[in-house]
Every structure is written in structure tokens, then in C-alpha cells.
PDB file of C-alpha atoms in Angstrom:
ATOM      1  CA  MET W   1      49.790  75.652 148.045  1.00  0.00           C
ATOM      2  CA  GLY W   2      50.299  79.424 147.598  1.00  0.00           C
ATOM      3  CA  ARG W   3      53.781  79.465 149.230  1.00  0.00           C
ATOM      4  CA  GLY W   4      54.743  76.659 147.204  1.00  0.00           C
ATOM      5  CA  LEU W   5      53.915  78.580 143.979  1.00  0.00           C
ATOM      6  CA  ALA W   6      55.569  81.338 145.454  1.00  0.00           C
ATOM      7  CA  PHE W   7      58.978  79.353 146.017  1.00  0.00           C
ATOM      8  CA  LEU W   8      58.912  77.998 142.320  1.00  0.00           C
ATOM      9  CA  ALA W   9      58.285  81.333 141.102  1.00  0.00           C
ATOM     10  CA  LEU W  10      61.100  82.247 142.875  1.00  0.00           C
ATOM     11  CA  VAL W  11      63.322  79.581 142.209  1.00  0.00           C
ATOM     12  CA  GLY W  12      62.508  80.689 138.840  1.00  0.00           C
ATOM     13  CA  LEU W  13      63.579  83.940 138.423  1.00  0.00           C
ATOM     14  CA  LEU W  14      67.277  82.849 140.402  1.00  0.00           C
ATOM     15  CA  ILE W  15      67.801  80.100 137.475  1.00  0.00           C
ATOM     16  CA  VAL W  16      66.838  82.731 135.118  1.00  0.00           C
ATOM     17  CA  SER W  17      69.020  85.278 136.081  1.00  0.00           C
ATOM     18  CA  ALA W  18      71.976  83.229 136.941  1.00  0.00           C
ATOM     19  CA  LEU W  19      71.904  81.742 132.656  1.00  0.00           C
ATOM     20  CA  PRO W  20      73.282  85.061 131.379  1.00  0.00           C
ATOM     21  CA  GLY W  21      75.990  85.418 133.633  1.00  0.00           C
ATOM     22  CA  ALA W  22      76.839  81.530 132.577  1.00  0.00           C
ATOM     23  CA  GLN W  23      76.473  82.810 129.211  1.00  0.00           C
ATOM     24  CA  ALA W  24      79.174  86.071 130.014  1.00  0.00           C
ATOM     25  CA  ALA W  25      81.114  83.495 131.244  1.00  0.00           C
ATOM     26  CA  GLN W  26      81.969  81.543 128.640  1.00  0.00           C
ATOM     27  CA  PRO W  27      82.855  84.061 126.050  1.00  0.00           C
ATOM     28  CA  ASP W  28      86.104  84.794 129.391  1.00  0.00           C
ATOM     29  CA  ASP W  29      86.702  81.622 128.919  1.00  0.00           C
ATOM     30  CA  HIS W  30      87.072  81.519 125.290  1.00  0.00           C
ATOM     31  CA  GLN W  31      89.654  84.308 125.497  1.00  0.00           C
ATOM     32  CA  ASP W  32      91.779  83.146 128.108  1.00  0.00           C
ATOM     33  CA  HIS W  33      92.103  80.455 126.510  1.00  0.00           C
ATOM     34  CA  GLN W  34      93.029  82.080 123.232  1.00  0.00           C
ATOM     35  CA  ASP W  35      95.657  84.687 124.903  1.00  0.00           C
ATOM     36  CA  HIS W  36      96.988  81.261 125.946  1.00  0.00           C
ATOM     37  CA  GLN W  37      97.378  80.544 122.309  1.00  0.00           C
ATOM     38  CA  ASP W  38      98.862  83.684 121.417  1.00  0.00           C
ATOM     39  CA  GLN W  39     101.527  83.892 124.442  1.00  0.00           C
ATOM     40  CA  GLN W  40     102.639  80.222 123.221  1.00  0.00           C
ATOM     41  CA  ASP W  41     102.663  81.107 119.197  1.00  0.00           C
ATOM     42  CA  GLN W  42     105.040  84.356 120.665  1.00  0.00           C
ATOM     43  CA  GLN W  43     107.112  82.175 122.116  1.00  0.00           C
ATOM     44  CA  ASN W  44     107.506  79.654 119.593  1.00  0.00           C
ATOM     45  CA  GLN W  45     108.563  82.232 116.926  1.00  0.00           C
ATOM     46  CA  GLN W  46     110.714  84.034 119.567  1.00  0.00           C
ATOM     47  CA  ASP W  47     112.413  80.718 120.074  1.00  0.00           C
ATOM     48  CA  GLN W  48     112.496  80.137 115.897  1.00  0.00           C
ATOM     49  CA  GLN W  49     113.940  83.656 115.294  1.00  0.00           C
ATOM     50  CA  ASN W  50     116.222  82.900 118.248  1.00  0.00           C
ATOM     51  CA  GLN W  51     117.521  79.625 116.259  1.00  0.00           C
ATOM     52  CA  GLN W  52     117.579  81.799 113.391  1.00  0.00           C
ATOM     53  CA  ASP W  53     119.898  84.904 115.148  1.00  0.00           C
ATOM     54  CA  GLN W  54     122.371  81.776 116.453  1.00  0.00           C
ATOM     55  CA  GLN W  55     122.558  79.366 112.943  1.00  0.00           C
ATOM     56  CA  ASN W  56     123.196  83.376 111.144  1.00  0.00           C
ATOM     57  CA  GLN W  57     126.135  84.438 114.016  1.00  0.00           C
ATOM     58  CA  GLN W  58     127.288  81.290 113.399  1.00  0.00           C
ATOM     59  CA  ASP W  59     127.530  81.400 109.312  1.00  0.00           C
ATOM     60  CA  GLN W  60     129.101  84.506 109.391  1.00  0.00           C
ATOM     61  CA  HIS W  61     132.010  84.162 112.384  1.00  0.00           C
ATOM     62  CA  GLY W  62     131.738  80.390 111.182  1.00  0.00           C
ATOM     63  CA  GLU W  63     132.227  77.465 114.049  1.00  0.00           C
ATOM     64  CA  TRP W  64     135.364  75.377 115.226  1.00  0.00           C
ATOM     65  CA  TRP W  65     134.864  71.818 115.843  1.00  0.00           C
ATOM     66  CA  ALA W  66     137.214  68.505 116.977  1.00  0.00           C
ATOM     67  CA  GLN W  67     136.917  65.351 115.865  1.00  0.00           C
ATOM     68  CA  LEU W  68     137.947  61.690 117.072  1.00  0.00           C
ATOM     69  CA  ASP W  69     137.983  58.763 113.921  1.00  0.00           C
ATOM     70  CA  ALA W  70     138.482  55.340 113.892  1.00  0.00           C
ATOM     71  CA  ASN W  71     139.618  53.709 110.486  1.00  0.00           C
ATOM     72  CA  VAL W  72     139.893  50.287 109.117  1.00  0.00           C
ATOM     73  CA  ALA W  73     141.812  48.879 105.592  1.00  0.00           C
ATOM     74  CA  LEU W  74     139.119  47.474 103.472  1.00  0.00           C
ATOM     75  CA  LEU W  75     141.552  46.426 100.780  1.00  0.00           C
ATOM     76  CA  ASN W  76     145.294  47.023  99.500  1.00  0.00           C
ATOM     77  CA  GLY W  77     145.804  49.659  96.754  1.00  0.00           C
ATOM     78  CA  ILE W  78     148.005  47.484  94.678  1.00  0.00           C
ATOM     79  CA  PRO W  79     147.523  43.522  93.499  1.00  0.00           C
ATOM     80  CA  GLY W  80     150.379  40.883  94.295  1.00  0.00           C
ATOM     81  CA  ARG W  81     152.415  42.897  96.866  1.00  0.00           C
ATOM     82  CA  ASN W  82     152.080  41.119  99.982  1.00  0.00           C
ATOM     83  CA  MET W  83     154.552  42.877 101.260  1.00  0.00           C
ATOM     84  CA  LEU W  84     151.896  45.689 101.690  1.00  0.00           C
ATOM     85  CA  PRO W  85     150.898  45.811 104.883  1.00  0.00           C
ATOM     86  CA  ASN W  86     147.053  45.661 105.930  1.00  0.00           C
ATOM     87  CA  GLU W  87     146.432  48.758 108.384  1.00  0.00           C
ATOM     88  CA  PHE W  88     144.051  49.893 110.476  1.00  0.00           C
ATOM     89  CA  GLY W  89     144.392  53.178 112.540  1.00  0.00           C
ATOM     90  CA  TYR W  90     142.665  56.412 114.890  1.00  0.00           C
ATOM     91  CA  GLY W  91     142.974  60.201 114.589  1.00  0.00           C
ATOM     92  CA  ALA W  92     142.084  63.568 115.755  1.00  0.00           C
ATOM     93  CA  ARG W  93     140.615  66.287 113.709  1.00  0.00           C
ATOM     94  CA  LEU W  94     140.658  70.238 114.544  1.00  0.00           C
ATOM     95  CA  GLY W  95     139.208  72.645 111.904  1.00  0.00           C
ATOM     96  CA  HIS W  96     137.252  75.516 111.393  1.00  0.00           C
ATOM     97  CA  ARG W  97     134.326  75.779 109.293  1.00  0.00           C
ATOM     98  CA  TRP W  98     132.479  78.784 107.072  1.00  0.00           C
ATOM     99  CA  GLU W  99     128.971  77.813 106.228  1.00  0.00           C
ATOM    100  CA  ARG W 100     129.785  75.075 103.833  1.00  0.00           C
ATOM    101  CA  TRP W 101     133.585  75.280 103.384  1.00  0.00           C
ATOM    102  CA  GLY W 102     135.980  74.580 106.037  1.00  0.00           C
ATOM    103  CA  VAL W 103     139.963  74.532 106.776  1.00  0.00           C
ATOM    104  CA  VAL W 104     141.343  71.051 108.687  1.00  0.00           C
ATOM    105  CA  GLY W 105     144.327  69.844 110.963  1.00  0.00           C
ATOM    106  CA  GLN W 106     144.860  66.078 111.333  1.00  0.00           C
ATOM    107  CA  LEU W 107     146.939  64.104 112.542  1.00  0.00           C
ATOM    108  CA  THR W 108     146.853  59.770 112.343  1.00  0.00           C
ATOM    109  CA  HIS W 109     148.441  56.983 113.821  1.00  0.00           C
ATOM    110  CA  ASN W 110     147.778  54.064 111.184  1.00  0.00           C
ATOM    111  CA  LEU W 111     149.032  50.619 112.681  1.00  0.00           C
ATOM    112  CA  TRP W 112     150.423  48.207 109.847  1.00  0.00           C
ATOM    113  CA  VAL W 113     150.104  44.384 109.712  1.00  0.00           C
ATOM    114  CA  PRO W 114     152.176  43.294 107.516  1.00  0.00           C
ATOM    115  CA  ASN W 115     150.409  40.328 105.722  1.00  0.00           C
ATOM    116  CA  ARG W 116     154.022  37.696 105.973  1.00  0.00           C
ATOM    117  CA  GLU W 117     153.828  37.949 110.020  1.00  0.00           C
ATOM    118  CA  GLY W 118     150.507  36.709 110.500  1.00  0.00           C
ATOM    119  CA  TRP W 119     148.508  38.996 112.741  1.00  0.00           C
ATOM    120  CA  THR W 120     151.774  41.188 113.931  1.00  0.00           C
ATOM    121  CA  VAL W 121     150.785  44.446 114.698  1.00  0.00           C
ATOM    122  CA  LYS W 122     153.452  47.047 113.947  1.00  0.00           C
ATOM    123  CA  PRO W 123     153.497  51.058 115.271  1.00  0.00           C
ATOM    124  CA  GLY W 124     153.199  51.684 111.436  1.00  0.00           C
ATOM    125  CA  VAL W 125     153.319  55.806 110.475  1.00  0.00           C
ATOM    126  CA  LEU W 126     151.817  59.183 112.001  1.00  0.00           C
ATOM    127  CA  ASN W 127     151.012  61.703 109.693  1.00  0.00           C
ATOM    128  CA  ALA W 128     150.124  64.846 110.023  1.00  0.00           C
ATOM    129  CA  GLY W 129     148.979  67.095 106.862  1.00  0.00           C
ATOM    130  CA  LEU W 130     146.008  70.080 106.581  1.00  0.00           C
ATOM    131  CA  GLY W 131     143.257  69.909 104.249  1.00  0.00           C
ATOM    132  CA  VAL W 132     140.052  71.337 103.362  1.00  0.00           C
ATOM    133  CA  GLU W 133     136.571  70.203 103.363  1.00  0.00           C
ATOM    134  CA  HIS W 134     133.256  71.175 101.796  1.00  0.00           C
ATOM    135  CA  LEU W 135     129.319  70.246 103.355  1.00  0.00           C
ATOM    136  CA  LEU W 136     126.969  69.056 100.584  1.00  0.00           C
ATOM    137  CA  PHE W 137     123.216  68.283 101.037  1.00  0.00           C
ATOM    138  CA  ASP W 138     121.533  70.853 104.189  1.00  0.00           C
ATOM    139  CA  ASN W 139     125.525  69.611 105.733  1.00  0.00           C
ATOM    140  CA  ARG W 140     124.566  65.399 105.706  1.00  0.00           C
ATOM    141  CA  VAL W 141     127.561  64.872 103.305  1.00  0.00           C
ATOM    142  CA  ARG W 142     130.661  65.872 103.689  1.00  0.00           C
ATOM    143  CA  ILE W 143     134.091  65.723 100.961  1.00  0.00           C
ATOM    144  CA  SER W 144     137.464  66.555 102.286  1.00  0.00           C
ATOM    145  CA  ALA W 145     141.041  66.054 101.696  1.00  0.00           C
ATOM    146  CA  ALA W 146     144.009  66.786 103.544  1.00  0.00           C
ATOM    147  CA  ALA W 147     148.280  66.364 102.760  1.00  0.00           C
ATOM    148  CA  GLY W 148     150.884  66.287 104.937  1.00  0.00           C
ATOM    149  CA  THR W 149     153.890  64.415 106.086  1.00  0.00           C
ATOM    150  CA  SER W 150     154.711  61.002 107.077  1.00  0.00           C
ATOM    151  CA  THR W 151     156.830  59.584 109.247  1.00  0.00           C
ATOM    152  CA  LEU W 152     158.029  56.001 110.174  1.00  0.00           C
ATOM    153  CA  VAL W 153     158.142  55.004 113.756  1.00  0.00           C
ATOM    154  CA  PHE W 154     159.439  51.717 113.512  1.00  0.00           C
ATOM    155  CA  GLU W 155     163.028  50.587 112.016  1.00  0.00           C
ATOM    156  CA  THR W 156     162.809  48.234 109.280  1.00  0.00           C
ATOM    157  CA  VAL W 157     165.526  46.606 107.357  1.00  0.00           C
ATOM    158  CA  LEU W 158     166.050  49.339 105.099  1.00  0.00           C
ATOM    159  CA  ASP W 159     164.819  52.598 106.802  1.00  0.00           C
ATOM    160  CA  ALA W 160     165.029  54.011 110.666  1.00  0.00           C
ATOM    161  CA  ALA W 161     162.547  55.350 112.761  1.00  0.00           C
ATOM    162  CA  GLY W 162     161.817  58.617 111.788  1.00  0.00           C
ATOM    163  CA  THR W 163     162.054  58.223 107.909  1.00  0.00           C
ATOM    164  CA  THR W 164     159.425  61.283 107.051  1.00  0.00           C
ATOM    165  CA  GLY W 165     157.710  61.133 103.372  1.00  0.00           C
ATOM    166  CA  PHE W 166     154.346  62.582 102.320  1.00  0.00           C
ATOM    167  CA  PHE W 167     151.335  61.308 102.830  1.00  0.00           C
ATOM    168  CA  VAL W 168     146.724  61.930 101.024  1.00  0.00           C
ATOM    169  CA  ASP W 169     143.856  61.425 102.788  1.00  0.00           C
ATOM    170  CA  VAL W 170     140.756  62.358 100.136  1.00  0.00           C
ATOM    171  CA  ARG W 171     137.393  61.361 101.902  1.00  0.00           C
ATOM    172  CA  PRO W 172     134.719  61.906  98.951  1.00  0.00           C
ATOM    173  CA  ALA W 173     131.545  61.277 100.215  1.00  0.00           C
ATOM    174  CA  GLY W 174     131.210  61.315 104.132  1.00  0.00           C
ATOM    175  CA  LEU W 175     127.567  60.800 105.353  1.00  0.00           C
ATOM    176  CA  ARG W 176     126.610  62.882 108.645  1.00  0.00           C
ATOM    177  CA  TRP W 177     124.417  62.619 111.584  1.00  0.00           C
ATOM    178  CA  ASN W 178     123.243  65.362 113.701  1.00  0.00           C
ATOM    179  CA  ILE W 179     122.347  64.135 116.997  1.00  0.00           C
ATOM    180  CA  THR W 180     122.967  67.302 118.946  1.00  0.00           C
ATOM    181  CA  ASP W 181     123.651  71.108 118.167  1.00  0.00           C
ATOM    182  CA  ARG W 182     127.254  70.671 118.590  1.00  0.00           C
ATOM    183  CA  LEU W 183     127.313  66.677 118.375  1.00  0.00           C
ATOM    184  CA  ARG W 184     127.667  64.557 115.025  1.00  0.00           C
ATOM    185  CA  LEU W 185     128.593  61.506 113.743  1.00  0.00           C
ATOM    186  CA  GLU W 186     129.586  60.181 110.649  1.00  0.00           C
ATOM    187  CA  TRP W 187     130.941  57.466 108.973  1.00  0.00           C
ATOM    188  CA  ASP W 188     132.760  57.284 105.324  1.00  0.00           C
ATOM    189  CA  PRO W 189     132.016  54.096 103.665  1.00  0.00           C
ATOM    190  CA  ILE W 190     135.357  54.038 101.799  1.00  0.00           C
ATOM    191  CA  THR W 191     138.117  56.672 101.896  1.00  0.00           C
ATOM    192  CA  PHE W 192     141.682  56.899  99.831  1.00  0.00           C
ATOM    193  CA  SER W 193     144.642  56.767 101.511  1.00  0.00           C
ATOM    194  CA  LEU W 194     148.283  57.042 100.566  1.00  0.00           C
ATOM    195  CA  SER W 195     151.501  56.738 102.591  1.00  0.00           C
ATOM    196  CA  GLN W 196     155.017  56.378 101.650  1.00  0.00           C
ATOM    197  CA  PRO W 197     157.044  57.359 105.035  1.00  0.00           C
ATOM    198  CA  ALA W 198     160.536  56.429 102.918  1.00  0.00           C
ATOM    199  CA  LEU W 199     161.057  58.665  99.205  1.00  0.00           C
ATOM    200  CA  ASP W 200     164.500  56.925  98.760  1.00  0.00           C
ATOM    201  CA  GLU W 201     165.031  53.549  96.665  1.00  0.00           C
ATOM    202  CA  PRO W 202     163.192  50.940  97.179  1.00  0.00           C
ATOM    203  CA  THR W 203     160.001  53.441  98.529  1.00  0.00           C
ATOM    204  CA  LEU W 204     158.291  52.263 101.420  1.00  0.00           C
ATOM    205  CA  ASP W 205     154.329  52.456 100.552  1.00  0.00           C
ATOM    206  CA  GLN W 206     151.281  51.733 101.358  1.00  0.00           C
ATOM    207  CA  THR W 207     148.400  52.625  99.880  1.00  0.00           C
ATOM    208  CA  GLU W 208     144.742  51.782 100.951  1.00  0.00           C
ATOM    209  CA  PHE W 209     141.153  51.933 101.042  1.00  0.00           C
ATOM    210  CA  LYS W 210     139.347  52.243 104.458  1.00  0.00           C
ATOM    211  CA  THR W 211     136.207  52.353 106.333  1.00  0.00           C
ATOM    212  CA  VAL W 212     136.462  55.695 108.707  1.00  0.00           C
ATOM    213  CA  PHE W 213     133.969  56.179 111.504  1.00  0.00           C
ATOM    214  CA  VAL W 214     133.709  59.960 113.271  1.00  0.00           C
ATOM    215  CA  ILE W 215     132.474  61.362 116.351  1.00  0.00           C
ATOM    216  CA  GLU W 216     132.107  65.605 115.920  1.00  0.00           C
ATOM    217  CA  VAL W 217     131.860  67.944 118.347  1.00  0.00           C
ATOM    218  CA  GLY W 218     131.083  71.703 118.172  1.00  0.00           C
ATOM    219  CA  LEU W 219     133.383  73.813 120.372  1.00  0.00           C
TER     220      LEU W 219
END
């Protein structure tokens, strides 16, 4: 009986002596967790600072970018002109942007589908020019305009291939989506295009309202 009581007393002492150690370990675990959380917060702040520094550097020095686009005509701008061709095409743009403003160089090949000849596709015109752009609403909307030369790339009844005039391209509201830091998609629901490759009478001109789909890559 005496041995049993002594054994129980010994076990009790061991339990009591262990309790302060366990209680002391809890603050240590809490401190380790707090230190880990502080390290994560510091890393997040550093990442945000790096992103801000990168954005500030980009705003200061600007950004080169390149685009590929495809367009299709929605409406002819001159009612009753059956000779005026419908149009679709593709193009490339290269530009440099400082914050919200930028300059643009573009090259576009527009193919024609004369109404009188069904769906026979004509080589159309090659437009090359320069323009400007402006970004709005946190870079989600872009306005741009360009002008330059418009060159006929096939022979017509009245005009030879290589005949050159002018073009104007206005894109009033391009909707933009950032896929990554350098990859963006853009959709211009409606744009205005005027091409007049032949300036001599009778002039050869086309006025089109188009929709344009764009892929942009930051360089």
C-alpha cells in the first residue's frame, strides 16, 4: 500500500513538473508562427515594391509593343455604290508607348470582295502609315488614328497595279484585356477606314466600317 501511494505521488510530481514546460512551449510555437507570418508580409511588401518599381521604370522609359490584327467590314459607307467592294484583311503594328500616349507604325493588307462578282476576292490595297494612340480607363480602352499611303496591288480596268493614294484609319474605342504582363487582347467593335489608292478621275475609293480583333505583345 505504501509503495502504491509513493508511486502515485511520483507520477503526480512528474505531471506537475511537466506542465510549466508545456505551457512555456506554447508561446514558443506562437512566436514561430508570428515570425513566419512576418516573413510572408515582408515578402509580399517586397514583391509589391518590385512591381511598383517596374511600373515606374516602364512609365519613365516607355514600352515597345507589337500587334497582329484581323479586320472585316461591317457596312459600306456610301449607299447605292454597288461597285464599292466589301473588305476584310490583316495587318501588323509596331509602337512605343509612354504612360497613356504612344506612336504607331502600321502595315495593313485589305482584300476586296466586289459585289458584282459574287465572292471573288481581289488583292485590294496595301496601306502603310503612322499614327498616335491614347489609353483610357486604367488602360482598358484605347483610341487610335493613323494615316499614310494606300497602294493598289492589282490592276483594274482604269488603274494599274502600284497606283498610290492615301488612307485614314480611326479606331475610337478599342476594348483591352490584360492576359499577362506582356500579352493583351483587344477588340475594336467598330472602326472607320477610308482608302483612296487612285486619286485621278474617276477616283477609286472605299469607305468602310469594320470590326477589328487584335493580339498585342509587349517587347
